[in-house]
Coordinates of C-alpha atoms in Angstrom, one line a residue:
M1 CA -19.1 64.3 12.8
Q2 CA -15.6 65.6 12.0
L3 CA -13.4 64.9 9.0
V4 CA -9.9 65.9 8.0
A5 CA -9.0 66.9 4.5
E6 CA -5.9 65.2 3.1
D7 CA -3.3 66.1 0.5
G8 CA -4.9 66.9 -2.8
A9 CA -8.3 67.5 -1.2
P10 CA -10.8 68.7 -3.8
R11 CA -13.6 71.2 -3.4
L12 CA -15.9 70.7 -0.4
D13 CA -18.9 69.1 -2.0
R14 CA -16.7 66.6 -3.9
F15 CA -14.8 65.8 -0.7
L16 CA -18.0 65.0 1.1
A17 CA -19.4 63.0 -1.8
D18 CA -16.2 60.9 -2.0
R19 CA -16.4 60.2 1.7
F20 CA -20.1 59.2 1.5
P21 CA -20.6 57.8 -2.0
D22 CA -24.2 56.8 -1.3
I23 CA -25.2 60.4 -1.0
P24 CA -25.2 62.3 -4.3
R25 CA -22.9 65.3 -4.7
A26 CA -25.9 67.5 -5.6
R27 CA -27.4 66.6 -2.3
W28 CA -24.2 67.6 -0.5
D29 CA -24.1 70.9 -2.4
A30 CA -27.7 71.7 -1.2
H31 CA -26.8 70.7 2.3
V32 CA -23.8 73.0 2.3
R33 CA -26.0 75.9 1.2
T34 CA -28.0 75.6 4.4
G35 CA -24.9 76.5 6.5
E36 CA -24.9 73.2 8.2
V37 CA -21.3 72.4 7.3
K38 CA -18.3 74.1 9.0
V39 CA -14.7 74.3 7.9
N40 CA -12.2 74.9 10.7
G41 CA -15.1 76.0 12.9
E42 CA -16.6 78.5 10.4
P43 CA -19.9 77.8 8.5
V44 CA -19.6 77.8 4.8
T45 CA -22.4 78.0 2.2
K46 CA -20.7 77.2 -1.1
G47 CA -20.0 73.6 -2.1
G48 CA -17.2 74.9 -4.4
V49 CA -15.0 76.0 -1.5
K50 CA -11.5 74.6 -1.9
L51 CA -10.1 72.6 0.9
R52 CA -6.5 72.6 2.1
P53 CA -4.6 69.6 3.7
G54 CA -5.5 69.5 7.4
D55 CA -8.7 71.4 7.1
Q56 CA -11.3 70.3 9.7
V57 CA -14.7 69.6 8.2
E58 CA -17.7 69.3 10.6
T59 CA -21.1 68.2 9.5
E60 CA -24.1 66.0 10.1
L61 CA -25.3 63.7 7.3
P62 CA -28.0 65.4 5.2
V63 CA -31.5 64.0 5.5
I64 CA -32.4 61.8 2.5
A65 CA -36.0 61.4 1.7
V66 CA -37.3 57.8 2.1
P67 CA -37.5 56.6 -1.5
A68 CA -40.5 54.3 -1.0
A69 CA -42.9 56.9 -2.3
H70 CA -41.2 56.8 -5.7
L71 CA -41.2 53.0 -6.0
E72 CA -43.6 50.8 -8.0
A73 CA -44.7 47.4 -7.0
E74 CA -43.7 44.8 -9.5
A75 CA -44.9 41.2 -9.9
I76 CA -41.5 39.5 -9.7
D77 CA -41.4 35.8 -8.7
L78 CA -38.6 35.1 -6.2
P79 CA -37.9 31.7 -4.7
T80 CA -39.3 31.7 -1.1
L81 CA -37.4 30.1 1.8
F82 CA -39.7 31.3 4.5
E83 CA -42.8 33.5 4.6
D84 CA -45.5 34.6 7.0
A85 CA -47.2 37.9 7.8
Q86 CA -44.0 39.4 9.3
L87 CA -41.1 38.1 7.2
W88 CA -40.2 37.1 3.7
I89 CA -36.9 35.3 3.3
V90 CA -36.0 34.8 -0.4
N91 CA -33.2 33.1 -2.4
K92 CA -31.9 36.0 -4.4
P93 CA -30.7 35.1 -7.9
A94 CA -27.4 36.3 -9.3
G95 CA -27.6 39.6 -11.2
M96 CA -30.6 40.9 -9.3
V97 CA -30.2 44.3 -7.5
V98 CA -31.6 44.6 -4.0
H99 CA -32.9 48.1 -4.4
P100 CA -33.2 50.7 -7.1
G101 CA -30.2 52.9 -8.0
P102 CA -28.4 54.4 -11.0
G103 CA -29.0 52.1 -14.0
H104 CA -31.5 50.0 -12.0
T105 CA -34.8 51.9 -11.7
G106 CA -36.9 48.7 -11.3
G107 CA -36.8 45.0 -11.3
T108 CA -35.3 44.9 -7.8
V109 CA -36.0 42.9 -4.7
V110 CA -37.7 46.0 -3.1
N111 CA -40.0 46.3 -6.1
A112 CA -40.9 42.6 -5.6
L113 CA -41.5 43.1 -1.9
L114 CA -43.9 46.0 -2.5
H115 CA -46.0 43.8 -4.7
R116 CA -45.9 41.0 -2.1
L117 CA -47.4 43.3 0.5
K118 CA -50.5 43.8 -1.6
T119 CA -51.6 46.8 0.5
P120 CA -49.5 49.9 1.2
V121 CA -47.5 49.5 4.4
V122 CA -45.3 52.2 5.9
L123 CA -41.9 50.7 6.8
E124 CA -39.3 52.7 8.7
P125 CA -35.8 53.7 7.7
A126 CA -33.1 51.5 9.2
D127 CA -31.1 52.6 12.2
E128 CA -28.0 54.2 10.4
E129 CA -25.8 53.8 13.5
A130 CA -26.5 50.1 13.9
E131 CA -24.3 48.7 11.1
D132 CA -22.9 50.0 7.9
A133 CA -24.3 49.8 4.4
E134 CA -23.8 46.1 3.8
E135 CA -26.1 45.2 6.7
L136 CA -28.7 48.0 7.3
A137 CA -30.0 49.7 4.2
S138 CA -31.4 53.0 5.5
G139 CA -34.5 54.3 3.8
W140 CA -35.5 51.3 1.8
P141 CA -38.8 49.7 2.8
G142 CA -38.4 46.2 4.3
L143 CA -34.7 45.9 3.9
V144 CA -32.6 44.9 7.0
H145 CA -29.5 43.8 5.1
R146 CA -28.2 43.7 1.6
L147 CA -26.4 41.4 -0.8
D148 CA -24.2 42.5 -3.7
R149 CA -25.7 42.2 -7.2
Y150 CA -24.1 39.0 -8.1
T151 CA -24.2 37.3 -4.6
T152 CA -26.9 34.7 -4.5
G153 CA -28.8 33.3 -1.5
C154 CA -30.6 34.1 1.7
L155 CA -32.0 37.7 1.9
C156 CA -34.4 38.6 4.8
L157 CA -37.1 41.1 4.2
A158 CA -39.5 42.6 6.8
K159 CA -43.2 43.0 5.9
T160 CA -44.1 45.3 8.8
A161 CA -42.5 48.2 10.6
E162 CA -42.4 46.1 13.9
A163 CA -40.6 43.2 12.2
Q164 CA -38.1 45.6 10.6
R165 CA -37.2 47.1 13.9
A166 CA -36.9 43.7 15.5
I167 CA -34.6 42.2 12.9
Q168 CA -32.5 45.4 12.8
D169 CA -32.1 45.0 16.6
Q170 CA -30.9 41.4 16.0
F171 CA -28.3 42.6 13.5
K172 CA -27.2 45.2 15.9
A173 CA -26.8 42.7 18.7
R174 CA -25.1 40.3 16.3
T175 CA -27.5 37.4 17.0
V176 CA -28.2 36.8 13.3
E177 CA -26.2 33.9 11.9
K178 CA -24.9 34.3 8.4
R179 CA -22.9 31.7 6.6
Y180 CA -21.6 32.0 3.0
L181 CA -19.9 29.7 0.5
A182 CA -17.1 31.1 -1.6
L183 CA -14.8 29.8 -4.3
V184 CA -11.4 31.4 -3.8
R185 CA -7.8 31.3 -5.1
H186 CA -5.9 29.0 -2.8
S187 CA -3.5 30.7 -0.3
P188 CA -1.2 29.3 2.4
K189 CA -2.8 31.8 4.7
L190 CA -6.1 29.8 4.6
P191 CA -6.6 27.6 7.7
Q192 CA -5.2 24.1 7.2
L193 CA -7.5 22.6 9.9
G194 CA -10.5 23.9 11.7
S195 CA -11.4 27.6 11.3
L196 CA -9.6 30.9 11.3
L197 CA -11.0 34.1 12.8
I198 CA -10.1 37.2 10.8
D199 CA -10.4 40.2 13.1
E200 CA -9.3 43.1 10.9
P201 CA -10.9 46.6 10.7
I202 CA -12.3 47.7 7.4
A203 CA -12.4 51.3 5.9
R204 CA -13.2 52.8 2.5
H205 CA -10.1 53.1 0.2
K206 CA -8.8 56.7 0.3
R207 CA -8.5 57.0 -3.5
D208 CA -10.7 54.3 -5.0
R209 CA -14.1 54.9 -3.4
L210 CA -15.6 51.7 -4.9
R211 CA -13.2 49.6 -2.8
M212 CA -12.9 48.8 0.9
V213 CA -9.6 47.9 2.6
V214 CA -8.2 46.5 5.8
A215 CA -7.0 49.6 7.6
D216 CA -6.2 50.9 11.1
G217 CA -8.9 53.1 12.3
G218 CA -11.6 51.3 10.2
R219 CA -14.7 49.8 11.6
P220 CA -14.3 46.5 13.5
A221 CA -14.9 43.5 11.3
Q222 CA -14.8 39.8 12.1
T223 CA -15.2 36.8 9.7
R224 CA -14.7 33.2 10.6
I225 CA -13.2 31.1 7.7
R226 CA -13.3 27.3 7.3
V227 CA -11.9 25.4 4.3
L228 CA -14.4 22.7 3.0
A229 CA -12.3 21.5 0.1
R230 CA -9.1 22.5 -1.8
T231 CA -6.8 21.8 -4.6
T232 CA -3.3 23.2 -5.1
S233 CA -4.8 26.3 -6.7
V234 CA -8.3 26.9 -5.5
A235 CA -10.5 26.3 -2.5
L236 CA -14.1 26.1 -1.4
V237 CA -14.5 28.0 1.9
E238 CA -17.3 28.7 4.4
C239 CA -17.4 32.2 5.7
E240 CA -19.3 33.1 8.8
L241 CA -20.0 36.8 9.2
L242 CA -19.8 38.0 12.8
T243 CA -20.1 41.6 11.7
G244 CA -21.5 43.1 8.6
R245 CA -19.3 45.7 6.9
T246 CA -19.5 46.6 3.2
H247 CA -17.7 43.9 1.1
Q248 CA -16.5 42.3 4.3
I249 CA -16.0 38.8 3.0
R250 CA -14.4 40.0 -0.2
V251 CA -12.0 42.3 1.7
H252 CA -11.0 39.7 4.3
L253 CA -10.4 37.0 1.8
A254 CA -8.3 39.3 -0.3
H255 CA -6.4 40.1 2.9
L256 CA -5.6 36.4 3.2
R257 CA -4.4 36.5 -0.5
A258 CA -7.3 34.3 -1.3
P259 CA -9.6 36.6 -3.3
L260 CA -13.0 35.4 -4.6
M261 CA -12.7 33.8 -8.1
G262 CA -14.3 36.3 -10.6
D263 CA -13.7 39.3 -8.4
P264 CA -11.3 41.6 -10.2
L265 CA -12.1 44.5 -7.8
Y266 CA -10.2 42.7 -5.1
G267 CA -7.7 40.8 -7.1
G268 CA -9.7 37.7 -8.0
P269 CA -9.0 36.3 -11.5
G270 CA -11.7 36.7 -14.2
R271 CA -10.2 33.9 -16.3
W272 CA -8.9 30.5 -15.2
K273 CA -8.2 27.0 -16.6
D274 CA -10.5 24.1 -15.8
V275 CA -9.2 20.6 -14.8
D276 CA -8.8 19.7 -18.5
G277 CA -6.8 22.8 -19.3
G278 CA -9.6 24.6 -21.1
A279 CA -10.3 28.3 -20.8
L280 CA -12.8 29.1 -18.0
L281 CA -14.6 32.4 -17.8
L282 CA -15.4 33.7 -14.3
P283 CA -17.9 36.6 -15.0
H284 CA -18.7 37.6 -11.4
P285 CA -17.6 36.9 -7.8
A286 CA -18.4 33.3 -6.7
L287 CA -20.2 34.0 -3.5
H288 CA -23.4 32.4 -2.1
A289 CA -25.3 33.4 1.0
W290 CA -25.9 29.8 2.1
K291 CA -27.5 29.9 5.5
L292 CA -29.3 32.6 7.5
S293 CA -30.8 32.2 11.0
V294 CA -32.9 34.9 12.8
D295 CA -35.4 35.0 15.6
H296 CA -39.0 35.5 14.6
P297 CA -39.9 39.1 15.5
L298 CA -43.2 38.0 17.3
T299 CA -42.7 34.4 18.6
G300 CA -38.9 34.5 19.1
A301 CA -38.7 31.1 17.4
R302 CA -35.4 30.5 15.6
I303 CA -35.8 30.5 11.8
D304 CA -33.1 28.6 9.9
A305 CA -33.2 29.4 6.2
V306 CA -30.9 27.5 3.8
A307 CA -30.6 28.6 0.2
P308 CA -29.9 25.7 -2.3
I309 CA -26.5 26.1 -3.9
P310 CA -27.0 27.4 -7.4
E311 CA -26.2 24.9 -10.2
G312 CA -23.8 27.4 -11.8
F313 CA -21.8 27.6 -8.5
L314 CA -21.7 23.7 -8.3
T315 CA -20.7 23.4 -12.0
L316 CA -17.9 26.0 -11.5
A317 CA -16.6 24.2 -8.4
E318 CA -16.4 20.9 -10.4
A319 CA -14.7 22.7 -13.3
L320 CA -12.1 24.0 -10.9
G321 CA -11.4 20.4 -9.6
L322 CA -13.4 20.7 -6.4
P323 CA -15.9 18.0 -5.2
R324 CA -19.6 18.6 -5.8
L325 CA -21.4 19.4 -2.5

């Protein structure tokens, strides 16, 4: 893998950590010390090496230990949409993190899955080349895709290594059907009739590493948008994910100038007025993973999971002047 340093490029370990924010800077520093990173064709062993604009950085991603050994099973009750010996499809609540991370050492979906398994099961890391972070969560037991913290709805979990590989293959082949509901600021760029296919590549923002953007040279990304209801200022839309890039729906809707209500990261308002003119607080992005369809890893039978629309989502839609589904 080759990278090119840009104007104002920092020291090497910080440059790598900015490009790959899921890998800690300390891990990059240790990786550099092994001599596995080259700058302009020459191995370097110090993470503090200063980069100049145009420098060529060549490296492989460092190996990250599978974190399952450090996780604890927790008895967390999650609404079940489908379950058998191979799969567990849950209705994830708002505010729940999918896997542990900084500030969230427990209380996650993965902790709940480990308790559900009852007996220790070795699940494999995901295929890192199949999709990016939004879809395949490498290293976390049972995960084949992810939802943002405040996104509610369908989340598929594998209970065996064989099931995990099978569902990963389906994500890679794009045979998994994923439909979301979103409340957005109205935009004339939204389709008036029928649906609109947004086919725009997505890349990480060069300066703000928390954000993704539509950009030439990014990874291919496709979202099909259909408006279910609208007023002059807001709309309820259905989003079908045809690929699975990080923040894909949020980025593509922002590209249409129709950001998610409650999503300030991508320009969505955090405050609004309801139909009576009263103040309305929008504490988080209004996004719900409504429907998920996968093939059973053993039988091949199609599983169609539907997550009931949260009462908070329905109440917000009504307050915004949209009809109740």
